[in-house]
Structure formats: structure tokens, C-alpha cells
PDB file of C-alpha atoms in Angstrom:
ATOM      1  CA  UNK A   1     -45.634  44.724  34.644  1.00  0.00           C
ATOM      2  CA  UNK A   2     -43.564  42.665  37.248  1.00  0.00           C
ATOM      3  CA  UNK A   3     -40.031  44.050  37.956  1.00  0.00           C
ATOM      4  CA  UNK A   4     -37.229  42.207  37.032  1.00  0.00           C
ATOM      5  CA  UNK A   5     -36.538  39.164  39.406  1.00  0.00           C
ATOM      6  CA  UNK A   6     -32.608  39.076  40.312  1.00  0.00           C
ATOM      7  CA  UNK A   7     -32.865  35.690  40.493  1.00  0.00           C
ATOM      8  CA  UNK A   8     -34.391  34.193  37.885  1.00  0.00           C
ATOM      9  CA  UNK A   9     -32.304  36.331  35.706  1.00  0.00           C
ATOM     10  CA  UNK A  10     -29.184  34.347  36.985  1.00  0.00           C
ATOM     11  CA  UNK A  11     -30.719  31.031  36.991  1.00  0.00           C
ATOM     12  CA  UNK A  12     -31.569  31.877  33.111  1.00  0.00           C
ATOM     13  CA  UNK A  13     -28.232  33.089  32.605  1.00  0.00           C
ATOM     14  CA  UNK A  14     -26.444  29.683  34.837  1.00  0.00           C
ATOM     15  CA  UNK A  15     -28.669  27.977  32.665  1.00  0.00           C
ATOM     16  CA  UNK A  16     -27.809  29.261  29.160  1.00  0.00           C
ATOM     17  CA  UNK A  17     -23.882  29.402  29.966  1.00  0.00           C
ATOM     18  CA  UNK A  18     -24.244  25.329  31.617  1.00  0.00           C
ATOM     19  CA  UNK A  19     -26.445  24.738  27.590  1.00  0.00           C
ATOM     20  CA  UNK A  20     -23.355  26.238  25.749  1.00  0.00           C
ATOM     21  CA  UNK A  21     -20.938  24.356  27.874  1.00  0.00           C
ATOM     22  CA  UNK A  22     -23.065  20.858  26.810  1.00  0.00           C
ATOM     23  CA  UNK A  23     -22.935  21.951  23.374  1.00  0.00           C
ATOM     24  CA  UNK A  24     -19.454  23.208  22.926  1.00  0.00           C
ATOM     25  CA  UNK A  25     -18.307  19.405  25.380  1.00  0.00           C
ATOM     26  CA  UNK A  26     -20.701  17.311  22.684  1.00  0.00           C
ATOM     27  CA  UNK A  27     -19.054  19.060  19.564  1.00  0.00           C
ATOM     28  CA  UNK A  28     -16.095  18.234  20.602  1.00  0.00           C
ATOM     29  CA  UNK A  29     -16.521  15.011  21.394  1.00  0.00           C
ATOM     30  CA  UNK A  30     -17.918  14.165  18.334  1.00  0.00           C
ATOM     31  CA  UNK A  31     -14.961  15.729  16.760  1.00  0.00           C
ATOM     32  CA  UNK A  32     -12.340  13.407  18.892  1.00  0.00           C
ATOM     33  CA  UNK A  33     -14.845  10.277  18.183  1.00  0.00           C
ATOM     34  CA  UNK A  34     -14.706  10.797  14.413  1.00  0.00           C
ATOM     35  CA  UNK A  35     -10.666  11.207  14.263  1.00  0.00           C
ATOM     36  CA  UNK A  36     -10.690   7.985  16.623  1.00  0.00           C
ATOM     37  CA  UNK A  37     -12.840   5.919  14.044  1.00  0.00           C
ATOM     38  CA  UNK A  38     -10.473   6.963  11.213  1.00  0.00           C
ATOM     39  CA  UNK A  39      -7.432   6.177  12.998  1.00  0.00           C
ATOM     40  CA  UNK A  40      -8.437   2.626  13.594  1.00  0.00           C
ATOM     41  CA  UNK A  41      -9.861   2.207  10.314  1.00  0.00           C
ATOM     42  CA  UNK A  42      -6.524   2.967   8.730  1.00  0.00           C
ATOM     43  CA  UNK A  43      -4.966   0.585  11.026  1.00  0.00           C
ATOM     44  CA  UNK A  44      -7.251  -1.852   9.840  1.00  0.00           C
ATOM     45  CA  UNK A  45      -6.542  -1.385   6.451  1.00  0.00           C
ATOM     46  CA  UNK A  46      -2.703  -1.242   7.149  1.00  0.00           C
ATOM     47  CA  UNK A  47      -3.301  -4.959   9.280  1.00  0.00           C
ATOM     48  CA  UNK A  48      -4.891  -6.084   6.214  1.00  0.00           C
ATOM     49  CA  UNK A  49      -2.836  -4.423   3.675  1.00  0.00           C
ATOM     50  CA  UNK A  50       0.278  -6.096   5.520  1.00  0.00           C
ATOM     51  CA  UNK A  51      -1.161  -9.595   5.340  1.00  0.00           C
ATOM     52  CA  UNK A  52      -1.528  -9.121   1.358  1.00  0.00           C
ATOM     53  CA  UNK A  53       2.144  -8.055   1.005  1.00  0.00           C
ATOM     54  CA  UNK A  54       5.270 -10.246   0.299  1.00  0.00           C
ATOM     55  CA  UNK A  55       8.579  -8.755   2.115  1.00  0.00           C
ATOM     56  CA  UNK A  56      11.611  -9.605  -1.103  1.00  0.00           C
ATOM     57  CA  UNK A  57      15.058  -9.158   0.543  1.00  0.00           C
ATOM     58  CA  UNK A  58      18.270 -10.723  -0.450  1.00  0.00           C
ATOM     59  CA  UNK A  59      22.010 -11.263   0.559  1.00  0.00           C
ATOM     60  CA  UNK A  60      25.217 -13.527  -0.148  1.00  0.00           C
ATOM     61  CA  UNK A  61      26.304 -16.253   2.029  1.00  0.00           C
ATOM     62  CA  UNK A  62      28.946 -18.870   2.216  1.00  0.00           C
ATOM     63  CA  UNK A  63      27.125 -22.427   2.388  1.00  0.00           C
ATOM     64  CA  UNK A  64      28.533 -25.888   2.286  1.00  0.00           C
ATOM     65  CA  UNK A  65      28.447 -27.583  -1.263  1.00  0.00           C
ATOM     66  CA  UNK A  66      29.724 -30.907  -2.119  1.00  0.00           C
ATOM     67  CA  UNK A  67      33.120 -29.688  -2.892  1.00  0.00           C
ATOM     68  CA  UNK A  68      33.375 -27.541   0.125  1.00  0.00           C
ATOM     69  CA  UNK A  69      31.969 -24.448   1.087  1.00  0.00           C
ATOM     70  CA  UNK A  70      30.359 -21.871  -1.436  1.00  0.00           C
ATOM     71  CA  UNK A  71      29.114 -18.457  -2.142  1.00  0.00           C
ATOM     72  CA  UNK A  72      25.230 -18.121  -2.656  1.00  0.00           C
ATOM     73  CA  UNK A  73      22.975 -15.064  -3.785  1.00  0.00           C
ATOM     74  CA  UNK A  74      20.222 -15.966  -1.685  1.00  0.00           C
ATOM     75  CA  UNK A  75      16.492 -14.218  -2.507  1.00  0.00           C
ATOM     76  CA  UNK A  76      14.460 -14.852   0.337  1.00  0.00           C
ATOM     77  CA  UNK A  77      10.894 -13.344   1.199  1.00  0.00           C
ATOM     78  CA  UNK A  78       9.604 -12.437   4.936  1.00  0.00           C
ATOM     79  CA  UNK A  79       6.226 -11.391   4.391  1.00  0.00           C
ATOM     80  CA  UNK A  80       3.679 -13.270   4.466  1.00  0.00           C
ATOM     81  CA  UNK A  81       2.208 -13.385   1.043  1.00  0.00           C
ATOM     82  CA  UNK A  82       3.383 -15.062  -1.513  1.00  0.00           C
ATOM     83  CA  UNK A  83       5.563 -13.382  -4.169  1.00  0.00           C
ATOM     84  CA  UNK A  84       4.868 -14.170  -7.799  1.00  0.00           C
ATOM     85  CA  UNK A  85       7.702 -12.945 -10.677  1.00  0.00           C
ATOM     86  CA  UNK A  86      10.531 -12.116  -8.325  1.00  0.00           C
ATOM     87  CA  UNK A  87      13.271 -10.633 -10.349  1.00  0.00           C
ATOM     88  CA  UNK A  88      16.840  -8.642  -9.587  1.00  0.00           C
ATOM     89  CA  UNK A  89      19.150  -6.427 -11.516  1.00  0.00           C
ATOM     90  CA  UNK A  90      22.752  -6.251  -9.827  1.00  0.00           C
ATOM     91  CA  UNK A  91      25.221  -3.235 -10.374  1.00  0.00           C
ATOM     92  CA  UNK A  92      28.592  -3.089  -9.170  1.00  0.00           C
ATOM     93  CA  UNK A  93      29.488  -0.582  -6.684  1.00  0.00           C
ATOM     94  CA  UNK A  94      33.100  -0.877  -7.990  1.00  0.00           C
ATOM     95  CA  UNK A  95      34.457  -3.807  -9.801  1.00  0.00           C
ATOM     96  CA  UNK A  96      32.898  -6.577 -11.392  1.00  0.00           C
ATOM     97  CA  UNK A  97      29.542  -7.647 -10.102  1.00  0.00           C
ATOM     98  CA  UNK A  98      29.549 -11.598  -8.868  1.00  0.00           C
ATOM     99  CA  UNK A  99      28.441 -14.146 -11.705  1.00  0.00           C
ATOM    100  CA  UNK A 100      25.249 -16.114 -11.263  1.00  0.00           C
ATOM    101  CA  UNK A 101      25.329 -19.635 -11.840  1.00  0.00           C
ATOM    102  CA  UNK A 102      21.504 -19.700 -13.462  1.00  0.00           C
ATOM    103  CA  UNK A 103      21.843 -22.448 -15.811  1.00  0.00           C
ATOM    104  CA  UNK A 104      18.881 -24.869 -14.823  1.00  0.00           C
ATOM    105  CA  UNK A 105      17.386 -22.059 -12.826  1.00  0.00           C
ATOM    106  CA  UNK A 106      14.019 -19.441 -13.612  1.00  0.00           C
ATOM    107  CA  UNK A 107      14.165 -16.234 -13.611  1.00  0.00           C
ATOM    108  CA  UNK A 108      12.443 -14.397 -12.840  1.00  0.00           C
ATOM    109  CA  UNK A 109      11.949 -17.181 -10.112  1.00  0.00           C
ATOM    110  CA  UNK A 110       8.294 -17.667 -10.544  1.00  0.00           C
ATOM    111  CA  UNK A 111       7.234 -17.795  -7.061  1.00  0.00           C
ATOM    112  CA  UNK A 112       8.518 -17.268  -3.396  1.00  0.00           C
ATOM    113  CA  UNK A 113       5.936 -18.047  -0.513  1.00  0.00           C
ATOM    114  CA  UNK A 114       6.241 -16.962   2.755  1.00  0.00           C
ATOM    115  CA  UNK A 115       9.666 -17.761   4.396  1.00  0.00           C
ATOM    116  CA  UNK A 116      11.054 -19.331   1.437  1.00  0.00           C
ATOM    117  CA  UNK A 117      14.427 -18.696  -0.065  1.00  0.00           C
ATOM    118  CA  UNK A 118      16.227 -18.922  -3.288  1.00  0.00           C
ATOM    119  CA  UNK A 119      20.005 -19.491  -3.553  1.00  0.00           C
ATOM    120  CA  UNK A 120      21.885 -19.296  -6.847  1.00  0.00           C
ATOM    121  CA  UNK A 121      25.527 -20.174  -6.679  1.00  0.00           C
ATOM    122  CA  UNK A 122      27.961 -16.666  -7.080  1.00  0.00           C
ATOM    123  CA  UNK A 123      31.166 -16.968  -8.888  1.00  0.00           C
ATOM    124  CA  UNK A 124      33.004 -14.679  -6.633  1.00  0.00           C
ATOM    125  CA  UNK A 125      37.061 -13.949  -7.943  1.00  0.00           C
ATOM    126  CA  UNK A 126      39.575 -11.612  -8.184  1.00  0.00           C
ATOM    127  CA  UNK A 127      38.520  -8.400  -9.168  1.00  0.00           C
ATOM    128  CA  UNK A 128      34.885  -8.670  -7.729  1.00  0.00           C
ATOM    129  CA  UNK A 129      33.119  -5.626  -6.039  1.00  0.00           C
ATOM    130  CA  UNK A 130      32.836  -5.782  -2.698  1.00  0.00           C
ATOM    131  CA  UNK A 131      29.459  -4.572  -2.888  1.00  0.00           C
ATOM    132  CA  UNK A 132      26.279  -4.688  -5.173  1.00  0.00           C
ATOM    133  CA  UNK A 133      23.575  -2.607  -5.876  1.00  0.00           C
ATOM    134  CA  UNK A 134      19.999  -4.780  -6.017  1.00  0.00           C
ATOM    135  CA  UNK A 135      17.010  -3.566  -7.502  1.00  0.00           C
ATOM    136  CA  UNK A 136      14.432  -6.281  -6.612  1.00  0.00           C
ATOM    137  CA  UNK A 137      10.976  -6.694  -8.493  1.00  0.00           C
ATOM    138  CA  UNK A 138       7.923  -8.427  -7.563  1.00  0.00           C
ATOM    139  CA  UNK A 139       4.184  -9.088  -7.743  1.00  0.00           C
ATOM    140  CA  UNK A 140       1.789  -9.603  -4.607  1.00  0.00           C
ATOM    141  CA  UNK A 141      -1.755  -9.447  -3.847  1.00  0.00           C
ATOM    142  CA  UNK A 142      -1.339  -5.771  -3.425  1.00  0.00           C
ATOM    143  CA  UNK A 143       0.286  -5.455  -6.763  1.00  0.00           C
ATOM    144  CA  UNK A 144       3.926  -4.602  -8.362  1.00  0.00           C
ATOM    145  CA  UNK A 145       6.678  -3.654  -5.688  1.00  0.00           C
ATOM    146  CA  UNK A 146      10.090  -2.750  -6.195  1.00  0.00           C
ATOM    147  CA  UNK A 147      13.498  -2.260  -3.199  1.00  0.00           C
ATOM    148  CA  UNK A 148      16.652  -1.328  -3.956  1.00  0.00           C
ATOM    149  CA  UNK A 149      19.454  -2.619  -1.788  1.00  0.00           C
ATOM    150  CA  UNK A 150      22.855  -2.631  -1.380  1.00  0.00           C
ATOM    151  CA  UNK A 151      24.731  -5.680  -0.022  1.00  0.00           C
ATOM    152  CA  UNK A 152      28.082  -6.651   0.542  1.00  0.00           C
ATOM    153  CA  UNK A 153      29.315  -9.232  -1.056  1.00  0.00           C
ATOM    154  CA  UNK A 154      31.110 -10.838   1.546  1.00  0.00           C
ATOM    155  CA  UNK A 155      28.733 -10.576   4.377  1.00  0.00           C
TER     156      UNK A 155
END
């Protein structure tokens, strides 16, 4: 029987400890690679998802009107998808909430495309809250959505 070479019992054991190292470096990697490919794919889908969904806000503002200068409820949408069935409930914060002049209007307004507004004329008088609560409702291509805001009523 030969005796035990020194050396090649180190180069087996360099070479077993530099085989681990590959291993334990490739499981990893795979690891980090597989957590990469998620994260982008849910970015993807949020890109996507984003480009599907109509952004409903809304406000008051004093416009011009033929006899001077007015206060408007204004519905407005940011997103970029259209929004279908946009409707709002307003509750007073204290006081009376503003009157909508809807007469000739639809609502729910049936649709808002991207960057398009709404205004309905707001009887604002004595007595009126100074700010309203907003619970918006709409349709998009990702489905129902619903925001609650509260606005003042003065800007």
C-alpha cells in the first residue's frame, strides 16, 4: 500500500473546499436572480396596472360666469384611463354642505377621460361648511375604485 501523500491530500482538500465555495456562490446567485426577476415583474405589472387606472380627484373654485365670478365643484380625473360612472356623496364637516346646481347635468357623470374636468355650479351662502367630506366612486379598466377626500370649500 502507498503511504499517504501530504500533498495530494491538500490539493483534494483545496479542491473540495474551492467545489463548495462554487456551489454555495451559484446558489446564491440563483437565489438573488430569482428575487430580481420578481421585482421587475411586479413593476411591470404596476407600469401596466397604472396605465389601466383613472386618477378621480375633485375641488371648488371660483371661475368667471356671465354675471361675474362663481363657485364651481369641479371633478376632474389625472390618470390616464378613462373613468366611466363617476359619482360623489358630500357630507358637511360642520354646517350645511354647498348646493349643486345639477339641473341639465348627469350624474353620475357618465364618463371622464384623461385630463378632463367637470364643473357644476355650488350655491355657496351663509351658513355653509367650510369644508366637505367627498366620497368619490368610479369604474376603470381595472375595475370599481373609491377616495374619500376632504376639501375646503373655499380653496
Amino acid at each position: 500500500m502507498d503511504p499517504i501523500d501530504v500533498g495530494n491530500i491538500i490539493t483534494w482538500t483545496i479542491s473540495l473546499a474551492a467545489l463548495t465555495l462554487a456551489v454555495v456562490s451559484f446558489t446564491r446567485q440563483h437565489g438573488l436572480q430569482k428575487r430580481l426577476a420578481a421585482i421587475e415583474e411586479a413593476r411591470r405589472e404596476e407600469e401596466l396596472g397604472s396605465r389601466l387606472r383613472a386618477e378621480v380627484t375633485a375641488g371648488f373654485e371660483s371661475r368667471p360666469t356671465s354675471s361675474g365670478a362663481g363657485w364651481f365643484f369641479v371633478v376632474r380625473n389625472l390618470g390616464p384611463a378613462t373613468a366611466r360612472g363617476v359619482g360623489f356623496d358630500l357630507t358637511a364637516t360642520e354646517g350645511d354642505v354647498p348646493g349643486l346646481m345639477t339641473q341639465g347635468h348627469a350624474i353620475p357623470i357618465p364618463s371622464l377621460d384623461a385630463d378632463q374636468e367637470y364643473a357644476i355650479l355650488a350655491a355657496i351662502v351663509l351658513g355653509t361648511a367650510p369644508a366637505v367630506n367627498v366620497r368619490m366612486t368610479w369604474e376603470d379598466e381595472t375595475g370599481p375604485r373609491e377616495k374619500r377626500l376632504t376639501l375646503p370649500v373655499f380653496g
